[in-house]
PDB file of C-alpha atoms in Angstrom:
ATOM      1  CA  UNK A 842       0.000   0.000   0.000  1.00 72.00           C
ATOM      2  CA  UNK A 843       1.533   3.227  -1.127  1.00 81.00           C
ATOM      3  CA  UNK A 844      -1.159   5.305  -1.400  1.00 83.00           C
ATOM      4  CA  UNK A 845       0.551   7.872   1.768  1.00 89.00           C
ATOM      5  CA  UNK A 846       4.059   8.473  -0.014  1.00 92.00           C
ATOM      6  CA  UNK A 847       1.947   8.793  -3.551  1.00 89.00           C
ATOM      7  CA  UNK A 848       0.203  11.543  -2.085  1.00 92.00           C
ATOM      8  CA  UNK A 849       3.074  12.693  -0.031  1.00 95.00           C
ATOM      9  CA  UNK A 850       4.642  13.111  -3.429  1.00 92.00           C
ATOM     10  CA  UNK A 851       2.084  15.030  -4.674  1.00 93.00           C
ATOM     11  CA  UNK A 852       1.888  17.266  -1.956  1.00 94.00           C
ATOM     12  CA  UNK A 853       5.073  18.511  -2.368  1.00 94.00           C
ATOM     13  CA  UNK A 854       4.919  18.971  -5.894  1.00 92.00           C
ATOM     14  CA  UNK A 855       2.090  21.280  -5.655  1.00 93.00           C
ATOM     15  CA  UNK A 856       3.752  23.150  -2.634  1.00 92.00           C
ATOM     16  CA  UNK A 857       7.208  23.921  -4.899  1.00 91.00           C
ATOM     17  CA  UNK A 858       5.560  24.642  -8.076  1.00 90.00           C
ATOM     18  CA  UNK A 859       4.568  28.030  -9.179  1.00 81.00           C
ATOM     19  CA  UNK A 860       1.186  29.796  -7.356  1.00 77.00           C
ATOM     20  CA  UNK A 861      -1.456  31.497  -9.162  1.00 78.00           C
ATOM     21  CA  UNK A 862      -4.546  30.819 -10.733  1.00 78.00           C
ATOM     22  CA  UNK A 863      -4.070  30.793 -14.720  1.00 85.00           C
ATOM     23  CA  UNK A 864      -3.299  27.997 -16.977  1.00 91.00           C
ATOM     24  CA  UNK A 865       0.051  28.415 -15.662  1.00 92.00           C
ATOM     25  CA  UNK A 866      -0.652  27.011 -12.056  1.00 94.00           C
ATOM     26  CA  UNK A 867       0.364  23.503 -12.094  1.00 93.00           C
ATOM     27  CA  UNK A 868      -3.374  23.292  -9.898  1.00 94.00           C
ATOM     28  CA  UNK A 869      -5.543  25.297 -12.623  1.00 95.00           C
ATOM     29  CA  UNK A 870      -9.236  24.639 -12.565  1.00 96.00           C
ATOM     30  CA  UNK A 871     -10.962  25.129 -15.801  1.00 96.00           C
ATOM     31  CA  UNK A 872     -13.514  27.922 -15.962  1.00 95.00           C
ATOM     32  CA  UNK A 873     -16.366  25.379 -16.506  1.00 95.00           C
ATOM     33  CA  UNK A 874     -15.720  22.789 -13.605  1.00 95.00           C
ATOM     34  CA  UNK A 875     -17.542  24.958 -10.786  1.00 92.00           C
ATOM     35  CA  UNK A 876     -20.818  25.616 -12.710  1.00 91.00           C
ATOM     36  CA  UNK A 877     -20.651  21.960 -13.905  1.00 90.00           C
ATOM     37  CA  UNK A 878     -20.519  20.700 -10.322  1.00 90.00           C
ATOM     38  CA  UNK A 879     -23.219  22.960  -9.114  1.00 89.00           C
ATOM     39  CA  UNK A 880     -25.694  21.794 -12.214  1.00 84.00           C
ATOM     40  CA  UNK A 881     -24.368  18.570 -13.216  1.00 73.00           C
ATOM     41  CA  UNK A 882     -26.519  18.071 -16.112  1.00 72.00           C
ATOM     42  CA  UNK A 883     -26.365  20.017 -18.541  1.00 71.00           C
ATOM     43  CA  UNK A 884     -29.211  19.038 -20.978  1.00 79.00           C
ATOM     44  CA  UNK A 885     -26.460  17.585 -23.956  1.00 84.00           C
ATOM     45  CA  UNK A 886     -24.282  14.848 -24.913  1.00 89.00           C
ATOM     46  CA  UNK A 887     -22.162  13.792 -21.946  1.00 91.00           C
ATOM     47  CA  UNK A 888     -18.557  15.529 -22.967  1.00 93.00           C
ATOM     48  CA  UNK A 889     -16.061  12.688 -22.419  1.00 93.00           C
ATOM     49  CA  UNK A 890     -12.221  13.681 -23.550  1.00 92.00           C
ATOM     50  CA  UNK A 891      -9.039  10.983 -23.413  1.00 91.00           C
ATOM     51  CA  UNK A 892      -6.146  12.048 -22.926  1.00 92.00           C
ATOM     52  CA  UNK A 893      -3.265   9.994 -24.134  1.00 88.00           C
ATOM     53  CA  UNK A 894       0.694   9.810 -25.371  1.00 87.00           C
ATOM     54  CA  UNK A 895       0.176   6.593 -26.928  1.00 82.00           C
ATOM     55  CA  UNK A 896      -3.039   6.238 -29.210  1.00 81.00           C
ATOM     56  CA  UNK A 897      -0.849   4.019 -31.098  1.00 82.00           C
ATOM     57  CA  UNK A 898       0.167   0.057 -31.366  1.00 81.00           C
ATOM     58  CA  UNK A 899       1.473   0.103 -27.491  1.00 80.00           C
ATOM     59  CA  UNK A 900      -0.537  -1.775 -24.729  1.00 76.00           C
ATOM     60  CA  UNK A 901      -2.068   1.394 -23.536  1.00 78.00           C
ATOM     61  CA  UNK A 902      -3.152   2.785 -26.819  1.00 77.00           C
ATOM     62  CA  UNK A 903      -4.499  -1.169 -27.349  1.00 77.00           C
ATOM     63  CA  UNK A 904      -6.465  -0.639 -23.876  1.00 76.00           C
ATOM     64  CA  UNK A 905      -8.619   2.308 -25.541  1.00 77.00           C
ATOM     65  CA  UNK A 906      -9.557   0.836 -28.947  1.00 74.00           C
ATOM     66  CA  UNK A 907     -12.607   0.325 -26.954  1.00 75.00           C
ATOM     67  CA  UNK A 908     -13.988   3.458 -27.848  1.00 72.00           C
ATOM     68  CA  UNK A 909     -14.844   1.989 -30.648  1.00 69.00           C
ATOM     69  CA  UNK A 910     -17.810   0.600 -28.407  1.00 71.00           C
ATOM     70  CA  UNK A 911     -19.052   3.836 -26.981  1.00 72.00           C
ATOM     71  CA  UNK A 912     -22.412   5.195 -27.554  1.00 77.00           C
ATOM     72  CA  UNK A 913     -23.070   7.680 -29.693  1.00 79.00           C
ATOM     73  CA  UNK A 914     -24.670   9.581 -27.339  1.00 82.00           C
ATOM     74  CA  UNK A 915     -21.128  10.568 -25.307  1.00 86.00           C
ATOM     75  CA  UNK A 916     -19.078  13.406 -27.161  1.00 90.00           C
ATOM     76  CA  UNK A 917     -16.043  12.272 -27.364  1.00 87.00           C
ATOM     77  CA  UNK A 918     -12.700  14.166 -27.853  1.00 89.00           C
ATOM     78  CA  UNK A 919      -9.424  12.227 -28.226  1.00 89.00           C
ATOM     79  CA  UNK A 920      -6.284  14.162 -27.183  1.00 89.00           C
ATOM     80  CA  UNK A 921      -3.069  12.887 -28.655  1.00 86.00           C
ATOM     81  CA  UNK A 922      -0.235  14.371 -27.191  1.00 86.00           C
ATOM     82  CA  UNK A 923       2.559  13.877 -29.696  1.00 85.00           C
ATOM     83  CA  UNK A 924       6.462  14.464 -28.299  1.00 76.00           C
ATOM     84  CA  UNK A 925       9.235  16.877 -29.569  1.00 71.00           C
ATOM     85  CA  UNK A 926       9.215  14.787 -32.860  1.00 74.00           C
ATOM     86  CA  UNK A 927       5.779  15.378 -33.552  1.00 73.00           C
ATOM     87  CA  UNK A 928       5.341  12.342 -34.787  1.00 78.00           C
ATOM     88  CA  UNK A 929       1.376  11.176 -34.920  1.00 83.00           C
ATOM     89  CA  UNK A 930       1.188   7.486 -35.200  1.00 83.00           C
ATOM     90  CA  UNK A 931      -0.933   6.212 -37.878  1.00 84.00           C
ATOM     91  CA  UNK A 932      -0.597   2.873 -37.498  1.00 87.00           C
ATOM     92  CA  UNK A 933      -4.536   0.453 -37.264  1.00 87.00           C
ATOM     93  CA  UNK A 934      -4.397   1.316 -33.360  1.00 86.00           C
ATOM     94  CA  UNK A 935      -4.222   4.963 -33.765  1.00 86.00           C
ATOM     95  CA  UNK A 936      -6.837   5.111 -36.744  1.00 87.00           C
ATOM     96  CA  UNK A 937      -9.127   3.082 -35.128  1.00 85.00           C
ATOM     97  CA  UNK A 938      -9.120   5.079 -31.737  1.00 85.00           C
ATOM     98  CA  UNK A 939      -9.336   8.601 -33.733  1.00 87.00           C
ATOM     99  CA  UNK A 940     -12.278   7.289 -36.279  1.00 86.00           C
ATOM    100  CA  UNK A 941     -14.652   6.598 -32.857  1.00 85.00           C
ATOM    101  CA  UNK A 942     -13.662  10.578 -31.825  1.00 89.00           C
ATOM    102  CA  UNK A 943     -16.014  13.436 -32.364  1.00 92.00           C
ATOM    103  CA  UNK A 944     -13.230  15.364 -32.380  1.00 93.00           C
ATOM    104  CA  UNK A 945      -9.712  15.054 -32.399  1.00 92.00           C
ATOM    105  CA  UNK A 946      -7.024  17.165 -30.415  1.00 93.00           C
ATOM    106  CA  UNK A 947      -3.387  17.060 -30.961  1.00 91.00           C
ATOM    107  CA  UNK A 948      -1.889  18.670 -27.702  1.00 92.00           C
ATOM    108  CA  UNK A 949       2.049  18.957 -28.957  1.00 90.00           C
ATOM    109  CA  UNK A 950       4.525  19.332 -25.252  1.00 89.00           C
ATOM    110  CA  UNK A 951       6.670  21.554 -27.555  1.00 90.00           C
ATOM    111  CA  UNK A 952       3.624  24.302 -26.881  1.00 92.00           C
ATOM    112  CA  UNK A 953       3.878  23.980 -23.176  1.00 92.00           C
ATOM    113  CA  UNK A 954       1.898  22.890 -20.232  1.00 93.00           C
ATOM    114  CA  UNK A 955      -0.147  25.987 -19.856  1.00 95.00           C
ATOM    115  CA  UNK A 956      -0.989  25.908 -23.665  1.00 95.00           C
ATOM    116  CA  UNK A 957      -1.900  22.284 -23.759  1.00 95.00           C
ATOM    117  CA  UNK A 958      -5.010  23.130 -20.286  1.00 96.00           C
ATOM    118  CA  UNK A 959      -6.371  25.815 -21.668  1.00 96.00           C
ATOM    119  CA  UNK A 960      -6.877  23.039 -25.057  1.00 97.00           C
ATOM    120  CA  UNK A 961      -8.647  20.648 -22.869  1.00 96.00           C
ATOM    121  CA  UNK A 962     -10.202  23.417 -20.516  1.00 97.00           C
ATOM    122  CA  UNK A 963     -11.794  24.879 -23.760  1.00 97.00           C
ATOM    123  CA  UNK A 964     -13.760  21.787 -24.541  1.00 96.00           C
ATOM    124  CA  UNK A 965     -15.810  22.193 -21.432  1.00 95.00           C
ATOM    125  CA  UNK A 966     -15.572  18.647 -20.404  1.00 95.00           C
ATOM    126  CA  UNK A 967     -17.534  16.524 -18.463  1.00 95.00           C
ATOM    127  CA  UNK A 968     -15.003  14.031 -18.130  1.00 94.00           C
ATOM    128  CA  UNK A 969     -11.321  13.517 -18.333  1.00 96.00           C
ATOM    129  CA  UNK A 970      -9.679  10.112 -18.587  1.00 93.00           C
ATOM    130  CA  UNK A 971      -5.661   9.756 -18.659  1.00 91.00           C
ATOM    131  CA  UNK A 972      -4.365   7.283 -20.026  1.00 86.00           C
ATOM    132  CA  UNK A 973      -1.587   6.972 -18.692  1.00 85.00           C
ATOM    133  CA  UNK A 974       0.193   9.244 -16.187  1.00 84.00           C
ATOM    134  CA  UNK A 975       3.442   8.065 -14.283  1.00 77.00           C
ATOM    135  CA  UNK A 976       5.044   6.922 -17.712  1.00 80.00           C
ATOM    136  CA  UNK A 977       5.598  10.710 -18.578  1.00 80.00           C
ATOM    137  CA  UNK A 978       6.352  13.709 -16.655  1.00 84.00           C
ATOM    138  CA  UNK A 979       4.203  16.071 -18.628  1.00 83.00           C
ATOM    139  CA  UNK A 980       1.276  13.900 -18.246  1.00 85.00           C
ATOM    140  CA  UNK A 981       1.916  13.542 -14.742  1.00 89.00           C
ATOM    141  CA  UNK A 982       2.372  17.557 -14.632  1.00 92.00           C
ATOM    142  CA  UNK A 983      -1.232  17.820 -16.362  1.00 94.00           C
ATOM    143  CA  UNK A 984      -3.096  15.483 -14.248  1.00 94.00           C
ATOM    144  CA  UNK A 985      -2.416  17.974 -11.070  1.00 96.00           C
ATOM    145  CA  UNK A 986      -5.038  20.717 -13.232  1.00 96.00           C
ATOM    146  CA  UNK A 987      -8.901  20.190 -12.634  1.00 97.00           C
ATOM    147  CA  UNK A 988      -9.461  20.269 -15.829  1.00 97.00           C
ATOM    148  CA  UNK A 989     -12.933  18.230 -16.082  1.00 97.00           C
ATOM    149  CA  UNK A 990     -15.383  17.896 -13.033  1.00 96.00           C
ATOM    150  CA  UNK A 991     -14.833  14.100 -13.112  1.00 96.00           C
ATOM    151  CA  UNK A 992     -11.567  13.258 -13.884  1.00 96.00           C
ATOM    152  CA  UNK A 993     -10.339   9.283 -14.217  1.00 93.00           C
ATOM    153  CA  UNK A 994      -6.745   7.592 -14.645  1.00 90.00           C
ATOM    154  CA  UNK A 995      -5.730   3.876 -15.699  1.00 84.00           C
ATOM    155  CA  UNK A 996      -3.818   1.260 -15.900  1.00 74.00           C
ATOM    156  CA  UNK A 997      -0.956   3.039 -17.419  1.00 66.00           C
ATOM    157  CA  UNK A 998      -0.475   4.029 -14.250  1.00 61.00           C
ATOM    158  CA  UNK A 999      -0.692   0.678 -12.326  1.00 64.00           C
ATOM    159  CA  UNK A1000      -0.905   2.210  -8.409  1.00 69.00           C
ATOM    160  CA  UNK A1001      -2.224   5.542  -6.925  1.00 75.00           C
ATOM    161  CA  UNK A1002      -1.108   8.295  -8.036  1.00 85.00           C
ATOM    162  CA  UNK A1003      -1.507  10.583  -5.116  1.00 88.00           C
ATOM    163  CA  UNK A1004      -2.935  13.499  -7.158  1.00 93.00           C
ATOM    164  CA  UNK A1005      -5.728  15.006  -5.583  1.00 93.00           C
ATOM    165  CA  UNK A1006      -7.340  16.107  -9.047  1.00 95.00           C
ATOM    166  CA  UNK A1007      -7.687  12.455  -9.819  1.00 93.00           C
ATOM    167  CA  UNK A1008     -11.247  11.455  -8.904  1.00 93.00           C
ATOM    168  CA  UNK A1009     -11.716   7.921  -9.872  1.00 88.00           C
ATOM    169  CA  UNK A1010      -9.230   4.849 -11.201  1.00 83.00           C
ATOM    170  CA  UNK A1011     -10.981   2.496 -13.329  1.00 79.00           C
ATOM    171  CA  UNK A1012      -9.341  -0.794 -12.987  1.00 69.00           C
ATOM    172  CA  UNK A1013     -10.799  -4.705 -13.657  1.00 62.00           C
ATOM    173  CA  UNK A1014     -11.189  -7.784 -11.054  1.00 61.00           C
ATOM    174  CA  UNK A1015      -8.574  -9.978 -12.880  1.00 55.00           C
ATOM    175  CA  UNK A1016      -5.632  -6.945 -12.570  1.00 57.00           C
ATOM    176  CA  UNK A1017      -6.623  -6.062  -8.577  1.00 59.00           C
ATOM    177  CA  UNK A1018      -5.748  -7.635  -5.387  1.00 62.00           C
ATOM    178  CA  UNK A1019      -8.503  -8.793  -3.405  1.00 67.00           C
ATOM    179  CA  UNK A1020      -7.945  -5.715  -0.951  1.00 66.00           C
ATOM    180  CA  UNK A1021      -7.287  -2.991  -3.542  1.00 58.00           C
ATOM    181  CA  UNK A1022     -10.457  -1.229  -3.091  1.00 58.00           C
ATOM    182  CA  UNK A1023      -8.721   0.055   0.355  1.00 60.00           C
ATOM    183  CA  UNK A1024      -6.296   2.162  -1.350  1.00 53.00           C
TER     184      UNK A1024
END
């Protein structure tokens, strides 16, 4: 059980980075999440956004060609975050994942933290799902925004996280412990 140095972690990280309130702050709340909490439904398409590094043939990218599955009545928005190379894969995996999307977001971490929130904060989202997290420090860095009111990691990270803007980790019986729903 690590879930108390994960957060410890975390805690400190948010305690040496930068204050303020912008898309800057490594805590930044989108302008939407506060109205979205107070009147949850909103009338529309549930707004469902992925955020990912590898929407590609890799095991997590694999993981989300479920999508392919989801109702048409979710809006969904795929955000590929492509590296310095800027390389977008478009290999079956990636096509399949981005033909399921509504709409399709390439957040490049040349651009910059701040520049790749106020992306995901302008799609007013209901909710956010990471990928992955711990296999990337900018994805890490991201996950500590409140960019969605609901916001969900995965198995590409496969413990806690400790990151207090993570609401929910979405897991199966076969990967878990028989006592993982205490952490």
């Amino acid at each position: 059980n690590d879930v108390e140095t994960y957060k410890s972690i975390a805690r400190i990280i948010i305690a040496s980075a930068p204050g303020g309130t912008g898309p800057d702050s490594i805590t930044y709340e989108a302008p939407h999440v506060q109205q979205a909490l107070a009147q949850p439904f909103h009338g529309g398409k549930i707004r469902v956004g992925i955020v990912s590094m590898f929407f590609k043939d890799h095991p997590s990218g694999k993981m989300f060609q479920f999508i392919n599955l989801l109702s048409r009545d979710f809006h969904l928005v795929v955000f590929d975050i492509i590296d310095v190379n800027g390389q977008l894969s478009h290999d079956p995996v990636a096509l399949r994942i981005r033909s399921r999307a509504d709409k399709h977001v390439i957040l490049a971490k040349n651009d910059g933290l701040p520049h790749m929130r106020t992306l995901i904060a302008n799609e007013a989202l209901d909710i956010l799902v990471f990928g992955e997290i711990g296999m990337d420090p900018g994805n890490f860095l991201l996950a500590f925004a409140r960019l969605a009111p609901h916001q969900v990691v995965t198995h590409g990270h496969a413990s806690t996280t400790g990151i207090p803007t993570l609401d929910y980790f979405v897991s199966y019986r076969p990967f878990e412990r028989k006592e993982a729903q205490q952490f």
